[in-house]
Structures are given as structure tokens and as C-alpha cells.
Coordinates of C-alpha atoms in Angstrom, one line a residue:
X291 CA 87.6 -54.5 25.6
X292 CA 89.3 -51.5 23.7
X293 CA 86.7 -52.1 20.6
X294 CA 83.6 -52.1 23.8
X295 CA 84.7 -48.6 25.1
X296 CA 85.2 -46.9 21.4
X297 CA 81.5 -48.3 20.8
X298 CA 79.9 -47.2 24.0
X299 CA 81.6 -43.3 23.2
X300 CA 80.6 -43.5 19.8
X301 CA 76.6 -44.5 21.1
X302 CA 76.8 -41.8 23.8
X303 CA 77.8 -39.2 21.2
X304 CA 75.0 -39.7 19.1
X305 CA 72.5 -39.6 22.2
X306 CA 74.3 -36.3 22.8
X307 CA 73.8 -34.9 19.8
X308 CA 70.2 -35.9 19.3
X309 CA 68.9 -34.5 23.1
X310 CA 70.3 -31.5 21.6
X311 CA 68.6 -31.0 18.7
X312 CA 65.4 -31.9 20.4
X313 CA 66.1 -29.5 23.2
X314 CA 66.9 -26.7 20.2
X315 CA 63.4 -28.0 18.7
X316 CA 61.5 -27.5 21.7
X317 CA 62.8 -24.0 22.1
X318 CA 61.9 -22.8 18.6
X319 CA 58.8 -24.3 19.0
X320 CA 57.9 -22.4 22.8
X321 CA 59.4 -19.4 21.1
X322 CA 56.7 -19.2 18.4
X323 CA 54.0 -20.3 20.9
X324 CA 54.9 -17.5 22.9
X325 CA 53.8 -14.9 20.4
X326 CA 50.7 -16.4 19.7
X327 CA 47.5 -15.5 22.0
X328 CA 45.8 -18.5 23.7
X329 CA 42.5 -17.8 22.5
X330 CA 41.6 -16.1 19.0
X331 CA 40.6 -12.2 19.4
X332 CA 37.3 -10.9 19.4
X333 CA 36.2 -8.5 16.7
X334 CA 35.8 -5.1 18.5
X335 CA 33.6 -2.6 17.4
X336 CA 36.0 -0.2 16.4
X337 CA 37.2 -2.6 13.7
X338 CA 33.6 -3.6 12.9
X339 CA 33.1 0.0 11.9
X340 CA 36.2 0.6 10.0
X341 CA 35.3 -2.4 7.9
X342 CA 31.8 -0.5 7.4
X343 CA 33.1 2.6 6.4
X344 CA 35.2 1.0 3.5
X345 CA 34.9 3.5 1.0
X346 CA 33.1 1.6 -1.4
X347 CA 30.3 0.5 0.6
X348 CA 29.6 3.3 3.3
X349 CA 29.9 6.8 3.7
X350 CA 29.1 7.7 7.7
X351 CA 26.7 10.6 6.9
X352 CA 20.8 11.2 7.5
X353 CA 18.3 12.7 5.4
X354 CA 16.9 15.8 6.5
X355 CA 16.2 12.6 9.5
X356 CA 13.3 12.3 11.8
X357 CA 13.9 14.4 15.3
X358 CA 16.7 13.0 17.6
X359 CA 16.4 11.8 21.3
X360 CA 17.0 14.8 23.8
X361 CA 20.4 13.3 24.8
X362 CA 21.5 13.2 20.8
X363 CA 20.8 17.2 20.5
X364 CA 22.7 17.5 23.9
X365 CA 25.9 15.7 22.8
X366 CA 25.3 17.6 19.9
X367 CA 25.4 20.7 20.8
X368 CA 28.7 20.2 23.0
X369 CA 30.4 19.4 20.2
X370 CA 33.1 22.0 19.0
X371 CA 32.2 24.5 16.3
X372 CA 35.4 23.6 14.7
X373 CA 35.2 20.3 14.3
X374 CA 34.4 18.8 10.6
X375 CA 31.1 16.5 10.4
X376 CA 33.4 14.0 8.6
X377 CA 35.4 13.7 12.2
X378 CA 32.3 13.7 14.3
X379 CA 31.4 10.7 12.7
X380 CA 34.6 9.2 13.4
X381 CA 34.6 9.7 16.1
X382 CA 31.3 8.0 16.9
X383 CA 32.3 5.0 14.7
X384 CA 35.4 4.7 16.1
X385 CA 34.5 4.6 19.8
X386 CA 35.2 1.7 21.3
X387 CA 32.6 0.1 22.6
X388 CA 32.4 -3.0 24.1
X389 CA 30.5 -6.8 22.3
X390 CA 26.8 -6.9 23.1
X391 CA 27.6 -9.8 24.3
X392 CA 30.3 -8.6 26.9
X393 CA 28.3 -5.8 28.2
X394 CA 25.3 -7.8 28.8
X395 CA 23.1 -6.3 26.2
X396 CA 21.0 -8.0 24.0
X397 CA 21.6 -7.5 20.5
X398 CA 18.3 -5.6 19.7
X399 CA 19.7 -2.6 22.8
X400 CA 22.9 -2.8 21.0
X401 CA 21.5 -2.0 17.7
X402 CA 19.2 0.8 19.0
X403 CA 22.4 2.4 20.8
X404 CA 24.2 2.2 17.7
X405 CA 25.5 6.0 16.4
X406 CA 23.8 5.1 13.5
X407 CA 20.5 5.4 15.3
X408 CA 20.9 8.2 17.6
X409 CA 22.7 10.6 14.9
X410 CA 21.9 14.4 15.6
X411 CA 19.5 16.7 13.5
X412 CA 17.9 19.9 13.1
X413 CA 14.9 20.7 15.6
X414 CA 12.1 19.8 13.7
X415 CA 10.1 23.6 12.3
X416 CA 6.5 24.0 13.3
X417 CA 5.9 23.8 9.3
X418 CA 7.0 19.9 9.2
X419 CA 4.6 18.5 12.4
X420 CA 1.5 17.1 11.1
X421 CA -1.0 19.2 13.9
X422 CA -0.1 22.6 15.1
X423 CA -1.2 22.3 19.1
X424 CA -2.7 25.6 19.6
X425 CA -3.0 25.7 23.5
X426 CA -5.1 28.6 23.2
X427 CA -8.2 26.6 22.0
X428 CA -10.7 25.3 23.6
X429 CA -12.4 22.4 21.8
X430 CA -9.3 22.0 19.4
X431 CA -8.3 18.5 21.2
X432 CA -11.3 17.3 21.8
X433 CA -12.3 18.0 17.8
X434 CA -9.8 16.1 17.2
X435 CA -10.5 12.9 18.9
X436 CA -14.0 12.9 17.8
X437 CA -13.7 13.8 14.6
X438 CA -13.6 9.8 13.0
X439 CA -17.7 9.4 13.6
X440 CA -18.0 7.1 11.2
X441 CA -16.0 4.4 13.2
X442 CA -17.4 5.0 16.8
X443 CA -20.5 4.0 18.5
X444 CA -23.3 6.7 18.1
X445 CA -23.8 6.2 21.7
X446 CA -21.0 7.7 24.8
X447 CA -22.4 4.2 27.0
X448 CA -18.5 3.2 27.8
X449 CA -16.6 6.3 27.1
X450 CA -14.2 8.1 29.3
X451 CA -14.2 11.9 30.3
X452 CA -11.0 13.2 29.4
X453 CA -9.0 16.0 29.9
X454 CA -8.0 17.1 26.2
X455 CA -6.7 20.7 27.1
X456 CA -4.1 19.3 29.1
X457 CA -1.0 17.9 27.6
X458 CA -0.1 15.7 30.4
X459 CA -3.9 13.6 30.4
X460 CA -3.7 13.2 26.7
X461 CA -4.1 9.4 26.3
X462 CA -1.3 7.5 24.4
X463 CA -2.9 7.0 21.1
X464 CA -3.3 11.3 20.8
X465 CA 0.4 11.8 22.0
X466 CA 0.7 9.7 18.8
X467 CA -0.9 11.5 16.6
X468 CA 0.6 14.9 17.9
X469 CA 4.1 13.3 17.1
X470 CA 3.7 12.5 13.7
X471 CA 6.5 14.7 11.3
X472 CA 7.2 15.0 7.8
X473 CA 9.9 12.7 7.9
X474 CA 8.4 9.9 10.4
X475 CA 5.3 8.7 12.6
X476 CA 7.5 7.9 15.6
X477 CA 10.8 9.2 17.0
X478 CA 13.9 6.6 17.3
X479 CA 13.5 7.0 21.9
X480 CA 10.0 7.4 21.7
X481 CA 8.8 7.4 25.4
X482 CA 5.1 7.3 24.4
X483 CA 5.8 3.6 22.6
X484 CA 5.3 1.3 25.8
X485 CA 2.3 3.1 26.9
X486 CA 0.3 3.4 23.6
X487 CA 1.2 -0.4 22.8
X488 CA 0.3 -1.4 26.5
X489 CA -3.3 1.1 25.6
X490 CA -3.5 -1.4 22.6
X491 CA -2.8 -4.7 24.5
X492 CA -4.7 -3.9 27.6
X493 CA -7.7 -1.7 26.8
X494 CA -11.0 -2.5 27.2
X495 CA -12.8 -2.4 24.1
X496 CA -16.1 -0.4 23.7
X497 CA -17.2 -0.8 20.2
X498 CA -16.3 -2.9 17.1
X499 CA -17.3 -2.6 13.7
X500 CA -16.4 -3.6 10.1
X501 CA -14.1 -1.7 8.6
X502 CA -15.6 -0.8 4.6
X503 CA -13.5 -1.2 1.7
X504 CA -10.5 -3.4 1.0
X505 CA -10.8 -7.5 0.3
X506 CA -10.5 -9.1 3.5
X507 CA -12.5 -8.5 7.0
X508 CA -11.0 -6.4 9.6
X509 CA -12.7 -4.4 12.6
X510 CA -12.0 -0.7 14.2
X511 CA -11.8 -1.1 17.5
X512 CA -12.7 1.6 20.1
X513 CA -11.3 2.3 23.6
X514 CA -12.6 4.0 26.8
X515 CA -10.5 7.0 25.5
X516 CA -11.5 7.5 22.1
X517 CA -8.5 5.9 20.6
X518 CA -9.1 3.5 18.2
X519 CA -7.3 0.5 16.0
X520 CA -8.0 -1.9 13.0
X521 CA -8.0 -5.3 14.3
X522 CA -7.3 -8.3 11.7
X523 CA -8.3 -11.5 13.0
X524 CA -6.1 -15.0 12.7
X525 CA -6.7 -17.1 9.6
X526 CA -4.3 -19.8 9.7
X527 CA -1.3 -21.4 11.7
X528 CA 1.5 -19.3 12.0
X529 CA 4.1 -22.1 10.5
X530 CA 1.5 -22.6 7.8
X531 CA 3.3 -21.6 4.7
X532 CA 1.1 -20.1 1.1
X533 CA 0.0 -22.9 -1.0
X534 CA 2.3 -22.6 -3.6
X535 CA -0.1 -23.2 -6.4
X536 CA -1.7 -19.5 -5.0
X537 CA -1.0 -16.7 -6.8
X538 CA -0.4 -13.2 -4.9
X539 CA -3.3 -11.9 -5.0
X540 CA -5.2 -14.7 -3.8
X541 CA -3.8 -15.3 -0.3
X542 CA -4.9 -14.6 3.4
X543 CA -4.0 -12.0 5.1
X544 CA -1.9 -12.9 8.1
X545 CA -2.0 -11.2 11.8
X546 CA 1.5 -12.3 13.0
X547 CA 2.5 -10.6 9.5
X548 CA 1.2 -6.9 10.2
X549 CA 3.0 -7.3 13.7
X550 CA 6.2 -8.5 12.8
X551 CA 6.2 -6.1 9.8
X552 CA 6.0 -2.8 12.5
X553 CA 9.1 -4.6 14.5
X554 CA 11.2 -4.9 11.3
X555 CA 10.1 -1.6 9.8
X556 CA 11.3 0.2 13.3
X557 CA 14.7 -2.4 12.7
X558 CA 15.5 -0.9 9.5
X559 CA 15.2 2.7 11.1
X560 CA 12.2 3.6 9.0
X561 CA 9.5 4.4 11.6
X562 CA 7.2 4.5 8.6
X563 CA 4.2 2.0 9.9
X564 CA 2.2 2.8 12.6
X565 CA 2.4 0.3 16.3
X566 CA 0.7 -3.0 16.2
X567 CA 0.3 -5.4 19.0
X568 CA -0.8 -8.9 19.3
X569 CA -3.6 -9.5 21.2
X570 CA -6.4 -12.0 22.7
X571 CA -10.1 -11.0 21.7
X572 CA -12.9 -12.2 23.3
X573 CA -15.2 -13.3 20.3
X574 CA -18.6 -12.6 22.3
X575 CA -18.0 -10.2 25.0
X576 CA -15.5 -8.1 22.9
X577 CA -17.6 -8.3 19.5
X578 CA -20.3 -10.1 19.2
X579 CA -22.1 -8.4 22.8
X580 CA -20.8 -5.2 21.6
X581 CA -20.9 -4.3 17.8
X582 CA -23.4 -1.8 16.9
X583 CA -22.7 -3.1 13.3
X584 CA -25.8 -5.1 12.0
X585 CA -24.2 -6.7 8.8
X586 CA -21.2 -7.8 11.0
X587 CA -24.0 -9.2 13.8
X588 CA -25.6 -11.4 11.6
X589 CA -22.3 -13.5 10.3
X590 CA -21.5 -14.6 13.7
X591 CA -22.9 -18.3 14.1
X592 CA -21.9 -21.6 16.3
X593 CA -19.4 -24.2 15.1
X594 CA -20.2 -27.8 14.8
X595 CA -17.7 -28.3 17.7
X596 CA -18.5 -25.4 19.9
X597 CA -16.2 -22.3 18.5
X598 CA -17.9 -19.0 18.1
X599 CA -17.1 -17.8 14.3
X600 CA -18.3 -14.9 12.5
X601 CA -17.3 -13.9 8.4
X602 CA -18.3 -10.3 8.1
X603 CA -19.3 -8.6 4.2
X604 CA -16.1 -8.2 2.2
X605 CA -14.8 -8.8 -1.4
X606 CA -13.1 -12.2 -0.8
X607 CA -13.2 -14.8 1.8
X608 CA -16.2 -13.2 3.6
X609 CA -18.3 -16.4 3.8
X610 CA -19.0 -19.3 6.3
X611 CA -16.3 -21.3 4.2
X612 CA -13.8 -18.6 5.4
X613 CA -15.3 -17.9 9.2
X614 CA -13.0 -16.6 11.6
X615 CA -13.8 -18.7 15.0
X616 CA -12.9 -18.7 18.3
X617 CA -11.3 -21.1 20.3
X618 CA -13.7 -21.3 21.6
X619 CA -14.3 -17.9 22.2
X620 CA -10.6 -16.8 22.0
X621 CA -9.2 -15.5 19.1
X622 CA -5.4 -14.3 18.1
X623 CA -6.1 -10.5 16.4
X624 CA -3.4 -7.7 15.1
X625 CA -4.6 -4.7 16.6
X626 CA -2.7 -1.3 14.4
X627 CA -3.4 2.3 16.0
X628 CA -5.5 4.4 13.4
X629 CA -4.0 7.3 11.4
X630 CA -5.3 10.6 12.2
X631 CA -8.8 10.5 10.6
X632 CA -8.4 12.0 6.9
X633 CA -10.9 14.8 7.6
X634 CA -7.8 16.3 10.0
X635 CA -5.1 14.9 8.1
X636 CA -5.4 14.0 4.3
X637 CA -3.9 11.2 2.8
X638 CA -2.7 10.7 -1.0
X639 CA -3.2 7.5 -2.4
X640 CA 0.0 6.8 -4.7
X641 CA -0.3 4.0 -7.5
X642 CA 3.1 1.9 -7.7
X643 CA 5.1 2.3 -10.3
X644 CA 6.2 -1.1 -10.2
X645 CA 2.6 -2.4 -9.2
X646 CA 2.2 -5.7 -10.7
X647 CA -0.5 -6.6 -13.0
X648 CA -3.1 -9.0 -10.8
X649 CA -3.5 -11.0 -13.5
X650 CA -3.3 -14.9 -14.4
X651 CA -1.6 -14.2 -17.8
X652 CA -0.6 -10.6 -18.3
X653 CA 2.4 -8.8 -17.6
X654 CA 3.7 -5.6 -16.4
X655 CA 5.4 -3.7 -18.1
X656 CA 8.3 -3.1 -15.7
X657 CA 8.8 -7.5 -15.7
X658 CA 9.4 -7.3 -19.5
X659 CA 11.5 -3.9 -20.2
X660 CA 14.8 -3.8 -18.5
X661 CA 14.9 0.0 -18.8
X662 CA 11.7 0.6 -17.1
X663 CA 13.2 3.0 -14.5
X664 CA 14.2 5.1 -17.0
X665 CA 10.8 6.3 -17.5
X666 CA 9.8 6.5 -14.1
X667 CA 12.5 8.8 -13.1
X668 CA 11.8 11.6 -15.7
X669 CA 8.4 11.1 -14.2
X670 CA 6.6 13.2 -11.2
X671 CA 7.2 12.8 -8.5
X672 CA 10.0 10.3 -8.7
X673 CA 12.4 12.8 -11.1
X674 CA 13.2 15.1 -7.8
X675 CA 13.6 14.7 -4.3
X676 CA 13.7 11.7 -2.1
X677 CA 10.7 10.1 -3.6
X678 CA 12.4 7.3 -5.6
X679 CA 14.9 6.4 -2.8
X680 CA 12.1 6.3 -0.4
X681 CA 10.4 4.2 -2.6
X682 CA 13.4 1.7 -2.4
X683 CA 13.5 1.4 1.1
X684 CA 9.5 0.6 1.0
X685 CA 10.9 -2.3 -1.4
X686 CA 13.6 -3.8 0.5
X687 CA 11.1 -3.9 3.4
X688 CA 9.1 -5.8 1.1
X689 CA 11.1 -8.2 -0.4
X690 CA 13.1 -9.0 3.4
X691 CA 9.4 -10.0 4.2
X692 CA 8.2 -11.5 0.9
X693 CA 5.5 -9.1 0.1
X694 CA 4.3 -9.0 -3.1
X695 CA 0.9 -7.2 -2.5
X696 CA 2.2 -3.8 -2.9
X697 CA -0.1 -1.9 -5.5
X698 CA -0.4 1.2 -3.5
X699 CA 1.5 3.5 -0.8
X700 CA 0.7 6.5 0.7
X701 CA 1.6 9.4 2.2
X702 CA 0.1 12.6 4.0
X703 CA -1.2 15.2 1.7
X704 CA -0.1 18.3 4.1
X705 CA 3.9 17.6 3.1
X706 CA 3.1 17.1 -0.8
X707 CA 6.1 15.1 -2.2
X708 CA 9.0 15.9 0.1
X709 CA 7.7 13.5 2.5
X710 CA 7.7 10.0 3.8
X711 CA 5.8 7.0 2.3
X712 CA 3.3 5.3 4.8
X713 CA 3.9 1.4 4.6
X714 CA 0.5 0.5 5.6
X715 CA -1.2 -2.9 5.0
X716 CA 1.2 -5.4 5.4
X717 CA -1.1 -8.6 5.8
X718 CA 0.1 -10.1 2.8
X719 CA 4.0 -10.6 4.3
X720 CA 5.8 -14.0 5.7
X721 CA 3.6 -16.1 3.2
X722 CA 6.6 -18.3 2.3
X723 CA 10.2 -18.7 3.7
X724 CA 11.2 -21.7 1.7
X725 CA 10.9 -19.6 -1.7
X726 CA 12.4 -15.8 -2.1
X727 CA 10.4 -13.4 -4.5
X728 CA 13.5 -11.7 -6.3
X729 CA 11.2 -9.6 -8.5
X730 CA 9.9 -8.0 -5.9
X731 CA 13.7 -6.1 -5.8
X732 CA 13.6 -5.4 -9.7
X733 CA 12.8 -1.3 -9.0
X734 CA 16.3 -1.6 -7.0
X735 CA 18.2 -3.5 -9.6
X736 CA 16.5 -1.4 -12.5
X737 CA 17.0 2.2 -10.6
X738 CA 20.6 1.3 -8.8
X739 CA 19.8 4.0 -6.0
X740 CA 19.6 3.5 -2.4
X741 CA 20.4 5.9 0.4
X742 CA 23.6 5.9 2.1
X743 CA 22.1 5.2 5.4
X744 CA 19.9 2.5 4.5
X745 CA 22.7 0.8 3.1
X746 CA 24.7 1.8 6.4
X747 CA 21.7 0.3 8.3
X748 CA 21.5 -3.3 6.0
X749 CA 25.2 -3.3 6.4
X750 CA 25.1 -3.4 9.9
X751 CA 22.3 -5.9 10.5
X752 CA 24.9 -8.0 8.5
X753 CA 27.1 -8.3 11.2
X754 CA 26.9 -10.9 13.3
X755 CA 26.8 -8.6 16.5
X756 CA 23.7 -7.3 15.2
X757 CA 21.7 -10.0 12.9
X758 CA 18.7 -9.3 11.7
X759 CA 17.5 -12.2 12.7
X760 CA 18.4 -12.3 16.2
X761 CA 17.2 -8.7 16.8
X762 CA 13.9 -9.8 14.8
X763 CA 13.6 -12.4 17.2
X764 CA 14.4 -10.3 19.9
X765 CA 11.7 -7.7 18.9
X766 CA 8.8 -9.8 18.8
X767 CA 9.6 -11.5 22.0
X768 CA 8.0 -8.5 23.6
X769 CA 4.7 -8.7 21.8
X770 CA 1.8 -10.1 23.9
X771 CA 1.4 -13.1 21.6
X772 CA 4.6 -14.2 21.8
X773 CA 3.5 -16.0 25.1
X774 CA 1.4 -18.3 23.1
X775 CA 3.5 -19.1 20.2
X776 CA 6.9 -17.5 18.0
X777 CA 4.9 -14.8 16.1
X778 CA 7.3 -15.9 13.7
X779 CA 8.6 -19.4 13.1
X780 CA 12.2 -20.1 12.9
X781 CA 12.8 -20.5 9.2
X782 CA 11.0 -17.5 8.7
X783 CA 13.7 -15.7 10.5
X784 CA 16.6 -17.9 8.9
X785 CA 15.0 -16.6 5.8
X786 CA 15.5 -13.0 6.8
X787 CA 19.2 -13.3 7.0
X788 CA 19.2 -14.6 3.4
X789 CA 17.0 -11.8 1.7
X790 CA 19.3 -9.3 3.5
X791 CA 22.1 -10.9 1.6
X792 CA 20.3 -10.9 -1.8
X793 CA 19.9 -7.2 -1.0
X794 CA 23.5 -6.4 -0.6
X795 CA 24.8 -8.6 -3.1
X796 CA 22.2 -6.9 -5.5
X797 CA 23.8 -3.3 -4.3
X798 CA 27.1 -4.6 -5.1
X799 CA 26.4 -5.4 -8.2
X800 CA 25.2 -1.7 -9.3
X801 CA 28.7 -0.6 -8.0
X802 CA 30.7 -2.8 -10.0
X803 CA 27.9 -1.8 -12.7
X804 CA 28.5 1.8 -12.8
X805 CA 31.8 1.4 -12.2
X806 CA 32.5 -0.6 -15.2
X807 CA 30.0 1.5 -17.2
X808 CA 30.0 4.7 -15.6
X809 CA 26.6 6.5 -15.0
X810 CA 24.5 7.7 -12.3
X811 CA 25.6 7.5 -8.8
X812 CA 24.4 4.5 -7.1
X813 CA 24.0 6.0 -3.2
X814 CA 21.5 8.8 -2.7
X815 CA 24.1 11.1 -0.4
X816 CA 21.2 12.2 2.5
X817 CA 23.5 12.8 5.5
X818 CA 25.4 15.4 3.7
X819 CA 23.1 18.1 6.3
X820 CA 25.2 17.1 9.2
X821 CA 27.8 20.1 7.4
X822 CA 25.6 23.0 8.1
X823 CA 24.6 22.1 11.8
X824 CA 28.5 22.1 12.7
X825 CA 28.7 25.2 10.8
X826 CA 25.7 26.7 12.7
X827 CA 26.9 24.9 16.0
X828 CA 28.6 28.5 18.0

């Protein structure tokens, strides 16, 4: 019995002694639990820009920049003399703001609010606006509308009377041309954007003709109001990728490309293309019925299975093998608003330096001599100024959307070099998304020079708050076309995303470059101006 009782203690001892080391386990482990959230934290946007404003990768300061919106210059100007630009930019990066996500914005608002996009400048001198308005005269508006009479009808059947010496009247596609700068064709909040792409969308359309020159067809279309645009038609699928067996200089020109290349161009904060809008043309009533254009009039013809088609007179794919057609009398078009006609305002044609050499068997010399920037930056006008860093950003547009057509740019003869580059004719883009084009990024890797703020800009659609990708998509959701199809199909946009990541790694590699070698400075400082408007500020 004695032996029972000593047993039973000794069993009850070690149940003691193991309920309390479980109990002191359970409290350790609640104890640690405690300081631990429930839920991993969300990235705010304070620490979103810290991380951008490393010092090796950003520096938060825009070239002499395109004019602000009115409520940038007001914030502006309430900011105190004393302050340094270098903390006015902290402050704006460091502002907490909430997710897009969180505040119910979409990623493409959140982007377009970004500091980044809304930074102050200089009022823009009467010397850097593309037309002087002289109120004063009489027939000054009106000379210019009329003044492209090589596109419009020879006959006023269709046309509106319009106001032209008051502001208010002018139609969309005028307040347009009045806003062009030296430094941009559009500002960032440009108010005039909805009406002059809705004037593109919705007008009815008086006149078409072929446009002369280039390979492929294309049409000026005229409106009620004078304004006008260059319509290309729809070729091919939208999800139909370049046969790869093509080379360059052999494909179609796509419509959904010239659109979605305007949306990314005004993503990147460039502003350097001018608005195009998808849009549904009536083959017969908005052509055929219409176009005083005989050469054009006699291509048009009747399918086997019912779809009007026509093929115009051009250099390449101008035959009945290569009609455009109707389905049957609807047809998908691009429609850009013209430039100012060159009478008015003068363009230079600029050849690329890194043009490529439209040949089967020959290269350029560029794609065999490594040093080939060398050269061109001891050469005019690309050895002063902005023009070789404005060049870059022409070909990071161009390689994010696969564009290897890029022989020529140009750029308004009234600013001569200390200007921006017009990044017109863009049919060529969104061939291929299964295949990246890296030499179309050799200028970049051969120069190592960017701007700052494009950098800043790439950096930032990055992020996954603001992906290019989503934003892209977000963009083109408010084209016309979008209705019928995706102007761009997904892997086109997946593909995005990755060329933006070539691009940075490729910048990243000329820092660790020049910091192992030494040499010229990678980023192109251009927000440095922000200084002398504090300085000016009281």
C-alpha cells in the first residue's frame, strides 16, 4: 500500500511539472504573438518615395518643363521664399498619401496626381508659344484655319461659320494649336483634351482625301469646323502578331498602334505626340460618297462577299491584294489631329543618328562600333543642350513599344534646337510582344544619359501602385474602340512591364559602369531650375 501512494506522488509530480512547462510555453509563445500585427503592412507612399529617392537612382528635381496646371502655380506661389527646392520636394514626396487602392482611385488618377506630374514652373514667355494670338487682327484666326488648302475640299458645301475672333468659339482642334509650346503640344491638366478627342470621335466628316507621300495609305479627314486629322485604316487583327520572317521595314502599319502610342507617350509625361482616337468610319457615306479625290475614287470596288474595300496610290501595299474593306461598310480607323500646317508653323525633318540601314544585308554603323556615341555627341546638335537626352526618351518610347521604324523625328523650326522632338508616325509599334527588340535601346546603352525625371517617371511606373501596364490598360479603356475589342491584347501589355525592366536594368548598368570606370555623368540634371523660382518666389 505504502509502495501504491509513493508511486501515485511520484506520477502526480511529473504531471505537475509538465502542465507547467506547457503553461510557461504558451505564454512565451502569446507574448511574441502579441507584438506581431495580424495582417502584414501596406507599403505607404511615403516609404514608396523614400525608396525612390535613394541617392543612386533619383534625384527629386524638370527641365525648363512644359507649363503647370493653374493649381501647381498656386501652391507654388504660397510656398515660403525661404524654403530650399531640395525641401519642397520633400515635402511633396514625403506626404502621405493614401494607396490608390484605398482611396478609390484608379491607378491611371493616381499617377496623374503624382508630384511628379504636377511639379511647378516658370510661366511660359510669349517667345516659347508656337502662335502669337494678336486679338487685334482681324482675319488672323481665320488665316489660320484655312491656310492647309491643299487638304480641304475646294468647295465650302458642309462647312461651319465660325466665330474665329472670339476665343471662347474657337473649336477644339484650334485651342490646340494655340497651346502648342517649346517644350510640349499639350499641358499635363489640359481641359481642351476631352473636347478635341470627343471633336475627333464624334464629328461628322466633310471631306476625305489621300494623304501624298509616305509608304502606306492614309486619309486627311475634314470636319464641319475646319479641323482636320490623318486617318489610318485597320489592316489586320489586333492579336495578330508580325510574321517573324518580316523584316522592319516590311510590315503594316497598325491603327490600335498610333492610338495606344499617344496614351503611353502622355504616361511617360512626354506630351510629345499629338491626340488620336479610335473610331468607326463609314466606308461609303464617310469616303467613298464624299472624297473629292479621284485616284482615291477609283480603288474603291466590291468584295466577293459583300465588303466595300478600297487600296488608294501609295509606295507599298497600295493594291487590291492589300484593300482595306469594310465590314461591310464599317471599318476600325486611327484618327491623329493635324499639326499646324507647315506654311504657319515649319517643321525640320531630323535624320536619326541611330537610323538603321533598311537593308537585307548591310549594317549600320552604330550596330557594329560600340563607340558610336562618341561621335554623335561632338556632333550638332546633339554636343549641347537637351537634344541627345530628348532623343533618349524618343527611344525608350520606342523600344517599350517595339518600334523599330524610327529613321526620322522632327521638331518645329521656330524653336531651332532647344526644343522638343515630335514623335509622329508611330504605325509601326506593338508588332510583336513575344520577342523584345533590345537594339532598339543601343543609343541609351552607347550614350549612358537619361534625364533625371524620366528616370523618376520609369521608376515610378515600376511600382506596383502605379504599373505601366495597368495604367496602360487603364488609358485605353477610354478610347472609342475599346468597346469593340482591347486596343491592345493582354500580352502586349504583360510585355510592357518587361521592356520597362530591360530599361532600368540597362540604366543601372551605366551607374555601376561609370562608377567603376569613372566618366561622364549618367543623369542629365534638368530639374535643377526649381532653385531660381524659390529664389525669385517674394
Amino acid at each position: 500500500m505504502l509502495r501504491m501512494r509513493r508511486r501515485s506522488r511520484t506520477i502526480c509530480l511529473y504531471l505537475a511539472i509538465i502542465t507547467i512547462f506547457l503553461h510557461l510555453v504558451l505564454v512565451l509563445f502569446s507574448a511574441s504573438m502579441y507584438h506581431l500585427p495580424c495582417d502584414p503592412p501596406l507599403p505607404t507612399r511615403m516609404s514608396i518615395h523614400r525608396e525612390l529617392a535613394h541617392i543612386h537612382h533619383i534625384s527629386p528635381v524638370i527641365s525648363d518643363p512644359p507649363e503647370p496646371p493653374a493649381d501647381a502655380r498656386q501652391d507654388f506661389s504660397k510656398v515660403d521664399a525661404n524654403k530650399s527646392a531640395k525641401g519642397y520636394l520633400k515635402m511633396l514626396y514625403d506626404k502621405d498619401l493614401a494607396e490608390p487602392a484605398e482611396s478609390g482611385m484608379s491607378k491611371l488618377e493616381a499617377l496623374f496626381d503624382h508630384p511628379l506630374y504636377n511639379l511647378p514652373s516658370r510661366p511660359i514667355p510669349e517667345e516659347d508659344w508656337l502662335f502669337k494670338v494678336q486679338p487685334n487682327a482681324k482675319n488672323h484666326d481665320k488665316m489660320l484655319i484655312l491656310s492647309a488648302n491643299s487638304w480641304v475640299s475646294a468647295s465650302r458645301d458642309g462647312y461651319e461659320d465660325v466665330d474665329w475672333k472670339n476665343s471662347s468659339s474657337h473649336p477644339p482642334w484650334l485651342r490646340f494649336h494655340l497651346g502648342i509650346s517649346r517644350w510640349q503640344l499639350y499641358p499635363h491638366r489640359d481641359p481642351n483634351m476631352e473636347p478635341l478627342t470627343q471633336h475627333l470621335a464624334n464629328s461628322r466628316i466633310v471631306s476625305a482625301v489621300q494623304r501624298s507621300g509616305g509608304t502606306q495609305l492614309k486619309l486627311v479627314m475634314s470636319f464641319p469646323n475646319y479641323g482636320q486629322a490623318m486617318l489610318k485604316p485597320m489592316k489586320q487583327e489586333r492579336n495578330e502578331e508580325t510574321n517573324y520572317n518580316l523584316y522592319y521595314f516590311s510590315d503594316f502599319e497598325r491603327h490600335n498602334a498610333e492610338i495606344a502610342a499617344f496614351h503611353l507617350d502622355r504616361i511617360l509625361g512626354y506630351r510629345r505626340i499629338p491626340p488620336v482616337v479610335g473610331r468607326l468610319v463609314d466606308v461609303v457615306k464617310e469616303i467613298k460618297d464624299i472624297t473629292t479625290d479621284l485616284k482615291l475614287a477609283r480603288t474603291f470596288f466590291t468584295s466577293p462577299v459583300g465588303n466595300v474595300c478600297f487600296y488608294g496610290r501609295c509606295s507599298y501595299y497600295c493594291s487590291t491584294e492589300h484593300a482595306v474593306c469594310g465590314r461591310p461598310t464599317a471599318l476600325e480607323a486611327s484618327l491623329a489631329v493635324m499639326l499646324p500646317d507647315p506654311a504657319l508653323a515649319a517643321r525640320r525633318s531630323w535624320r536619326s543618328p541611330w537610323r538603321r540601314s533598311y537593308s537585307r544585308t548591310k549594317l549600320a554603323e552604330w550596330e557594329t562600333n560600340p563607340d558610336y556615341c562618341s561621335s554623335v555627341k561632338r556632333t550638332a546638335p546633339y554636343n549641347k543642350g537637351t537634344r541627345l537626352v530628348d532623343f533618349i526618351d524618343l527611344v525608350i518610347l520606342d523600344f517599350l513599344m517595339s518600334n523599330m521604324d524610327r529613321h526620322h523625328y522632327e521638331t518645329f523650326e521656330k524653336f531651332g534646337n532647344d526644343t522638343f522632338l515630335l514623335h509622329l508616325d508611330n504605325g509601326r509599334a506593338f508588332g510583336r510582344h513575344s520577342k523584345d527588340e533590345p537594339s532598339i535601346l543601343a543609343p541609351l546603352k552607347q550614350c549612358c544619359r537619361i534625364r533625371r525625371s524620366t528616370w523618376y517617371r520609369l521608376r515610378l511606373l515600376s511600382l506596383p501602385q502605379y504599373q505601366l501596364s495597368d495604367v496602360m490598360r487603364s488609358s485605353l479603356s477610354h478610347d472609342p474602340l475599346s468597346s469593340v475589342a482591347p486596343l491592345l491584347a493582354e500580352p502586349h501589355l504583360a510585355a510592357l512591364d518587361r521592356r520597362l525592366a530591360a530599361v532600368l536594368q540597362t540604366v543601372s548598368g551605366c551607374l555601376k559602369q561609370q562608377s567603376e570606370k569613372g566618366g561622364d555623368e549618367v543623369f542629365y540634371e534638368d530639374l535643377d531650375h526649381l532653385k531660381d523660382l524659390f529664389a525669385s518666389a517674394d
